[in-house]
Amino acid sequence: MLKNYLKIALRNLRRNKLYSFINIAGLAVGVTCFLILLLFIWNELSYDSFNKDASNIYRVFVKAYFDGHDASNAKTPGVLGPVLKQKYPDVQAYTRIGYHGMYTFRYNDNVFNESSVYTADSSFFKIFTLKFLEGNPQTALTRPNTMVITESMAKKYFGNREPLGKILKVVKGHIEGTGFKKADEDAGSQGFLITGVIRDFPENSHFRCGFLVSMSTYKVDRYWLGSNFTTYIKLKKGTSSQAFEKKLAKITKDYVVPAARSHGISMSKFRSEGNLYRFELEPMTSIYLRSQRKYGIDPNT
């Protein structure tokens, strides 16, 4: 029976070659487009899911309205992360990322201008799950003037030579306006000791860079009205993000309001005029697809 059906089908194909070609080609194109679209959607939805406990990781952002305009953004005061970790046991870990500005690095005859230089806390690798090729993630960013670089940057500067323990000389750097103050007169001026090499950030990460400099290299402003750092927190399993978000209102009341008052800003008047300023949480896995926060580290979809 099946054999007869096949014979009939082949006979019809031979008799109507053009019609058969159009149908088969159309079906092939349709299936191909469907598969490509399916792969694209799967990739978009996979962003940041490679991080361990990604469902418990959040970016803290500022929800704000000033003079009828949405002023919300993903940059927060540098002091926010440490205070959250200190005050709330629900916070398992935090890290801050600061843009370090354009740098010119040199190793022997290799000199390059780099724009993907960021500063991060030593706890960075408790938030972002990245494979270490060399070095220890627990200690790589604990000391001042240390740096972790990606595999591609290691090849760029050192080729096949061992990068660990080498120093990238600083030819030119810039930190003004970034929320940093030099920890001492020569902080970073001599160069950065490479204490770790990691694989390049996955393509499905909302944040990617080539260099991570230890946060302890610089003094961070303790200014509560500043907005220079991207702050991430990892909540302990079982912690409700909605319940924790309500605790952030106390941070605003205890720290931001007094800071505003010291500058002659009345928060009661500020709110009576329809303005708003508060901290909220944004799930890490939703940043790439759904975030519209200004001043994010990398552009979203």
GROMACS .gro file of C-alpha atoms in nm:
model
  301
    1MET     CA    1   0.000   0.000   0.000
    2LEU     CA    2   0.270   0.245   0.098
    3LYS     CA    3   0.469   0.150  -0.210
    4ASN     CA    4   0.173   0.238  -0.433
    5TYR     CA    5   0.134   0.575  -0.265
    6LEU     CA    6   0.500   0.654  -0.330
    7LYS     CA    7   0.466   0.558  -0.697
    8ILE     CA    8   0.162   0.782  -0.738
    9ALA     CA    9   0.338   1.071  -0.566
   10LEU     CA   10   0.647   1.039  -0.786
   11ARG     CA   11   0.431   1.016  -1.100
   12ASN     CA   12   0.249   1.337  -1.006
   13LEU     CA   13   0.577   1.511  -0.935
   14ARG     CA   14   0.706   1.421  -1.281
   15ARG     CA   15   0.390   1.537  -1.452
   16ASN     CA   16   0.379   1.872  -1.269
   17LYS     CA   17   0.746   1.958  -1.229
   18LEU     CA   18   0.706   2.336  -1.205
   19TYR     CA   19   0.414   2.319  -0.963
   20SER     CA   20   0.597   2.058  -0.752
   21PHE     CA   21   0.917   2.266  -0.744
   22ILE     CA   22   0.727   2.576  -0.628
   23ASN     CA   23   0.554   2.382  -0.349
   24ILE     CA   24   0.866   2.204  -0.226
   25ALA     CA   25   1.079   2.520  -0.243
   26GLY     CA   26   0.813   2.718  -0.059
   27LEU     CA   27   0.790   2.454   0.210
   28ALA     CA   28   1.171   2.445   0.248
   29VAL     CA   29   1.195   2.825   0.274
   30GLY     CA   30   0.911   2.833   0.527
   31VAL     CA   31   1.065   2.565   0.748
   32THR     CA   32   1.409   2.733   0.725
   33CYS     CA   33   1.266   3.073   0.825
   34PHE     CA   34   1.080   2.912   1.113
   35LEU     CA   35   1.395   2.741   1.242
   36ILE     CA   36   1.602   3.060   1.211
   37LEU     CA   37   1.336   3.258   1.396
   38LEU     CA   38   1.313   2.987   1.662
   39LEU     CA   39   1.692   2.994   1.716
   40PHE     CA   40   1.690   3.374   1.732
   41ILE     CA   41   1.414   3.381   1.994
   42TRP     CA   42   1.586   3.106   2.196
   43ASN     CA   43   1.909   3.307   2.195
   44GLU     CA   44   1.733   3.628   2.301
   45LEU     CA   45   1.559   3.453   2.589
   46SER     CA   46   1.884   3.289   2.705
   47TYR     CA   47   2.059   3.615   2.798
   48ASP     CA   48   2.239   3.601   3.135
   49SER     CA   49   2.097   3.256   3.216
   50PHE     CA   50   2.455   3.118   3.225
   51ASN     CA   51   2.506   3.287   3.563
   52LYS     CA   52   2.467   3.060   3.863
   53ASP     CA   53   2.150   3.144   4.059
   54ALA     CA   54   2.058   3.395   3.788
   55SER     CA   55   1.698   3.398   3.913
   56ASN     CA   56   1.818   3.543   4.245
   57ILE     CA   57   2.035   3.819   4.095
   58TYR     CA   58   1.902   4.173   4.052
   59ARG     CA   59   2.029   4.506   3.929
   60VAL     CA   60   1.933   4.797   4.155
   61PHE     CA   61   1.813   5.099   3.962
   62VAL     CA   62   1.680   5.444   4.042
   63LYS     CA   63   1.314   5.504   3.965
   64ALA     CA   64   1.285   5.881   3.930
   65TYR     CA   65   1.066   6.156   3.788
   66PHE     CA   66   1.184   6.517   3.780
   67ASP     CA   67   0.968   6.803   3.651
   68GLY     CA   68   0.737   6.563   3.469
   69HIS     CA   69   1.019   6.377   3.296
   70ASP     CA   70   1.124   6.017   3.349
   71ALA     CA   71   1.476   6.032   3.495
   72SER     CA   72   1.507   5.663   3.582
   73ASN     CA   73   1.847   5.509   3.524
   74ALA     CA   74   2.062   5.207   3.608
   75LYS     CA   75   2.339   5.402   3.780
   76THR     CA   76   2.336   5.421   4.159
   77PRO     CA   77   2.548   5.573   4.440
   78GLY     CA   78   2.873   5.388   4.503
   79VAL     CA   79   2.792   5.348   4.870
   80LEU     CA   80   2.463   5.165   4.807
   81GLY     CA   81   2.595   4.809   4.764
   82PRO     CA   82   2.804   4.796   5.085
   83VAL     CA   83   2.518   4.942   5.290
   84LEU     CA   84   2.268   4.687   5.157
   85LYS     CA   85   2.506   4.400   5.240
   86GLN     CA   86   2.571   4.540   5.587
   87LYS     CA   87   2.210   4.611   5.682
   88TYR     CA   88   2.020   4.320   5.526
   89PRO     CA   89   2.108   3.949   5.578
   90ASP     CA   90   1.890   3.873   5.273
   91VAL     CA   91   2.173   4.006   5.053
   92GLN     CA   92   2.408   3.715   4.991
   93ALA     CA   93   2.651   3.916   4.776
   94TYR     CA   94   2.680   4.243   4.588
   95THR     CA   95   2.910   4.394   4.331
   96ARG     CA   96   2.951   4.736   4.178
   97ILE     CA   97   3.073   4.807   3.828
   98GLY     CA   98   3.214   5.146   3.741
   99TYR     CA   99   3.320   5.268   3.401
  100HIS     CA  100   3.687   5.347   3.425
  101GLY     CA  101   3.716   5.561   3.115
  102MET     CA  102   3.951   5.530   2.819
  103TYR     CA  103   4.294   5.385   2.889
  104THR     CA  104   4.610   5.334   2.689
  105PHE     CA  105   4.799   5.022   2.798
  106ARG     CA  106   5.146   4.908   2.703
  107TYR     CA  107   5.333   4.582   2.736
  108ASN     CA  108   5.674   4.588   2.567
  109ASP     CA  109   5.604   4.708   2.213
  110ASN     CA  110   5.229   4.643   2.224
  111VAL     CA  111   5.039   4.966   2.286
  112PHE     CA  112   4.660   4.987   2.250
  113ASN     CA  113   4.380   5.228   2.336
  114GLU     CA  114   4.111   5.047   2.533
  115SER     CA  115   3.757   5.160   2.604
  116SER     CA  116   3.630   4.841   2.772
  117VAL     CA  117   3.802   4.902   3.108
  118TYR     CA  118   3.571   4.868   3.407
  119THR     CA  119   3.623   4.859   3.781
  120ALA     CA  120   3.459   4.589   3.990
  121ASP     CA  121   3.448   4.469   4.348
  122SER     CA  122   3.632   4.152   4.445
  123SER     CA  123   3.287   3.990   4.479
  124PHE     CA  124   3.223   4.035   4.105
  125PHE     CA  125   3.267   3.664   4.039
  126LYS     CA  126   3.006   3.577   4.302
  127ILE     CA  127   2.752   3.751   4.078
  128PHE     CA  128   2.883   3.677   3.728
  129THR     CA  129   2.971   3.315   3.658
  130LEU     CA  130   3.277   3.326   3.434
  131LYS     CA  131   3.534   3.056   3.375
  132PHE     CA  132   3.882   3.131   3.507
  133LEU     CA  133   4.164   3.009   3.285
  134GLU     CA  134   4.428   3.136   3.529
  135GLY     CA  135   4.412   3.285   3.876
  136ASN     CA  136   4.175   3.250   4.170
  137PRO     CA  137   3.829   3.414   4.148
  138GLN     CA  138   3.820   3.454   4.526
  139THR     CA  139   4.132   3.670   4.541
  140ALA     CA  140   4.191   3.804   4.189
  141LEU     CA  141   4.048   4.151   4.259
  142THR     CA  142   4.111   4.190   4.630
  143ARG     CA  143   4.431   4.397   4.613
  144PRO     CA  144   4.480   4.749   4.474
  145ASN     CA  145   4.634   4.787   4.128
  146THR     CA  146   4.531   4.439   4.016
  147MET     CA  147   4.343   4.341   3.705
  148VAL     CA  148   4.160   4.049   3.546
  149ILE     CA  149   4.162   4.032   3.167
  150THR     CA  150   3.978   3.822   2.913
  151GLU     CA  151   4.133   3.552   2.699
  152SER     CA  152   4.119   3.764   2.384
  153MET     CA  153   4.294   4.056   2.559
  154ALA     CA  154   4.563   3.816   2.688
  155LYS     CA  155   4.634   3.703   2.331
  156LYS     CA  156   4.628   4.062   2.207
  157TYR     CA  157   4.900   4.178   2.447
  158PHE     CA  158   5.096   3.864   2.526
  159GLY     CA  159   5.040   3.624   2.238
  160ASN     CA  160   5.135   3.275   2.360
  161ARG     CA  161   5.325   3.405   2.661
  162GLU     CA  162   5.206   3.365   3.018
  163PRO     CA  163   5.002   3.676   3.118
  164LEU     CA  164   4.962   3.598   3.488
  165GLY     CA  165   5.194   3.810   3.701
  166LYS     CA  166   5.273   4.052   3.418
  167ILE     CA  167   5.210   4.426   3.450
  168LEU     CA  168   5.019   4.629   3.194
  169LYS     CA  169   5.173   4.976   3.201
  170VAL     CA  170   4.937   5.272   3.196
  171VAL     CA  171   5.036   5.519   2.926
  172LYS     CA  172   4.725   5.728   2.967
  173GLY     CA  173   4.416   5.702   3.185
  174HIS     CA  174   4.118   5.908   3.292
  175ILE     CA  175   3.900   5.887   3.604
  176GLU     CA  176   3.750   6.234   3.643
  177GLY     CA  177   3.372   6.228   3.657
  178THR     CA  178   3.355   5.852   3.713
  179GLY     CA  179   3.286   5.852   4.087
  180PHE     CA  180   3.643   5.753   4.175
  181LYS     CA  181   3.909   5.933   4.369
  182LYS     CA  182   4.269   5.820   4.364
  183ALA     CA  183   4.356   5.611   4.669
  184ASP     CA  184   4.703   5.762   4.658
  185GLU     CA  185   4.896   5.995   4.431
  186ASP     CA  186   5.025   5.716   4.209
  187ALA     CA  187   4.724   5.482   4.211
  188GLY     CA  188   4.721   5.296   3.882
  189SER     CA  189   4.985   5.524   3.731
  190GLN     CA  190   5.253   5.254   3.719
  191GLY     CA  191   5.029   4.985   3.582
  192PHE     CA  192   4.812   4.694   3.683
  193LEU     CA  193   4.928   4.349   3.789
  194ILE     CA  194   4.739   4.076   3.604
  195THR     CA  195   4.601   3.836   3.862
  196GLY     CA  196   4.351   3.646   3.650
  197VAL     CA  197   4.254   3.548   3.297
  198ILE     CA  198   3.895   3.456   3.216
  199ARG     CA  199   3.721   3.331   2.907
  200ASP     CA  200   3.558   3.605   2.703
  201PHE     CA  201   3.213   3.700   2.823
  202PRO     CA  202   2.942   3.491   2.653
  203GLU     CA  203   2.763   3.662   2.366
  204ASN     CA  204   2.438   3.624   2.559
  205SER     CA  205   2.557   3.845   2.844
  206HIS     CA  206   2.411   4.196   2.880
  207PHE     CA  207   2.752   4.310   3.008
  208ARG     CA  208   3.087   4.242   2.838
  209CYS     CA  209   3.431   4.393   2.877
  210GLY     CA  210   3.799   4.318   2.828
  211PHE     CA  211   3.948   4.446   3.155
  212LEU     CA  212   3.831   4.443   3.517
  213VAL     CA  213   4.031   4.661   3.759
  214SER     CA  214   4.007   4.607   4.135
  215MET     CA  215   3.773   4.853   4.303
  216SER     CA  216   4.018   4.886   4.596
  217THR     CA  217   4.261   5.068   4.365
  218TYR     CA  218   4.051   5.381   4.411
  219LYS     CA  219   3.849   5.550   4.680
  220VAL     CA  220   3.481   5.547   4.594
  221ASP     CA  221   3.271   5.856   4.660
  222ARG     CA  222   3.031   5.814   4.953
  223TYR     CA  223   2.789   6.062   4.800
  224TRP     CA  224   2.428   5.942   4.824
  225LEU     CA  225   2.305   6.172   4.549
  226GLY     CA  226   2.563   6.040   4.302
  227SER     CA  227   2.492   5.797   4.019
  228ASN     CA  228   2.817   5.653   3.893
  229PHE     CA  229   2.797   5.278   3.954
  230THR     CA  230   2.592   4.983   3.840
  231THR     CA  231   2.499   4.781   4.149
  232TYR     CA  232   2.400   4.413   4.146
  233ILE     CA  233   2.285   4.208   4.442
  234LYS     CA  234   2.228   3.836   4.487
  235LEU     CA  235   1.943   3.757   4.727
  236LYS     CA  236   1.943   3.441   4.934
  237LYS     CA  237   1.724   3.163   4.801
  238GLY     CA  238   1.366   3.196   4.914
  239THR     CA  239   1.386   3.574   4.954
  240SER     CA  240   1.095   3.758   4.796
  241SER     CA  241   1.221   4.032   4.568
  242GLN     CA  242   0.895   4.224   4.617
  243ALA     CA  243   0.933   4.215   4.995
  244PHE     CA  244   1.298   4.316   4.977
  245GLU     CA  245   1.218   4.600   4.739
  246LYS     CA  246   1.001   4.753   5.010
  247LYS     CA  247   1.306   4.765   5.238
  248LEU     CA  248   1.479   4.988   4.985
  249ALA     CA  249   1.236   5.265   5.079
  250LYS     CA  250   1.407   5.281   5.420
  251ILE     CA  251   1.745   5.329   5.247
  252THR     CA  252   1.602   5.632   5.068
  253LYS     CA  253   1.456   5.766   5.392
  254ASP     CA  254   1.767   5.707   5.605
  255TYR     CA  255   2.038   5.810   5.358
  256VAL     CA  256   1.914   5.989   5.046
  257VAL     CA  257   1.672   6.225   5.222
  258PRO     CA  258   1.935   6.354   5.471
  259ALA     CA  259   2.184   6.397   5.186
  260ALA     CA  260   1.928   6.599   4.992
  261ARG     CA  261   1.844   6.805   5.302
  262SER     CA  262   2.211   6.892   5.351
  263HIS     CA  263   2.202   7.049   5.005
  264GLY     CA  264   1.892   7.253   5.088
  265ILE     CA  265   1.652   7.019   4.906
  266SER     CA  266   1.321   6.955   5.080
  267MET     CA  267   1.202   6.602   4.993
  268SER     CA  268   0.847   6.681   5.109
  269LYS     CA  269   0.833   6.970   4.864
  270PHE     CA  270   1.008   6.757   4.605
  271ARG     CA  271   0.734   6.492   4.631
  272SER     CA  272   0.448   6.744   4.655
  273GLU     CA  273   0.549   6.870   4.311
  274GLY     CA  274   0.495   6.524   4.166
  275ASN     CA  275   0.857   6.420   4.168
  276LEU     CA  276   0.982   6.075   4.263
  277TYR     CA  277   1.309   5.912   4.370
  278ARG     CA  278   1.340   5.554   4.492
  279PHE     CA  279   1.542   5.236   4.445
  280GLU     CA  280   1.389   4.933   4.275
  281LEU     CA  281   1.505   4.589   4.162
  282GLU     CA  282   1.535   4.458   3.810
  283PRO     CA  283   1.587   4.082   3.752
  284MET     CA  284   1.916   4.019   3.575
  285THR     CA  285   1.753   3.785   3.324
  286SER     CA  286   1.514   4.061   3.211
  287ILE     CA  287   1.771   4.337   3.162
  288TYR     CA  288   1.856   4.262   2.800
  289LEU     CA  289   1.500   4.218   2.674
  290ARG     CA  290   1.295   4.449   2.890
  291SER     CA  291   1.515   4.715   3.044
  292GLN     CA  292   1.469   5.070   2.925
  293ARG     CA  293   1.683   5.219   3.200
  294LYS     CA  294   1.912   5.496   3.089
  295TYR     CA  295   2.286   5.461   3.131
  296GLY     CA  296   2.293   5.084   3.133
  297ILE     CA  297   2.632   4.922   3.083
  298ASP     CA  298   2.551   4.779   2.741
  299PRO     CA  299   2.262   4.850   2.501
  300ASN     CA  300   1.970   4.612   2.525
  301THR     CA  301   1.774   4.455   2.241
   0.00000   0.00000   0.00000
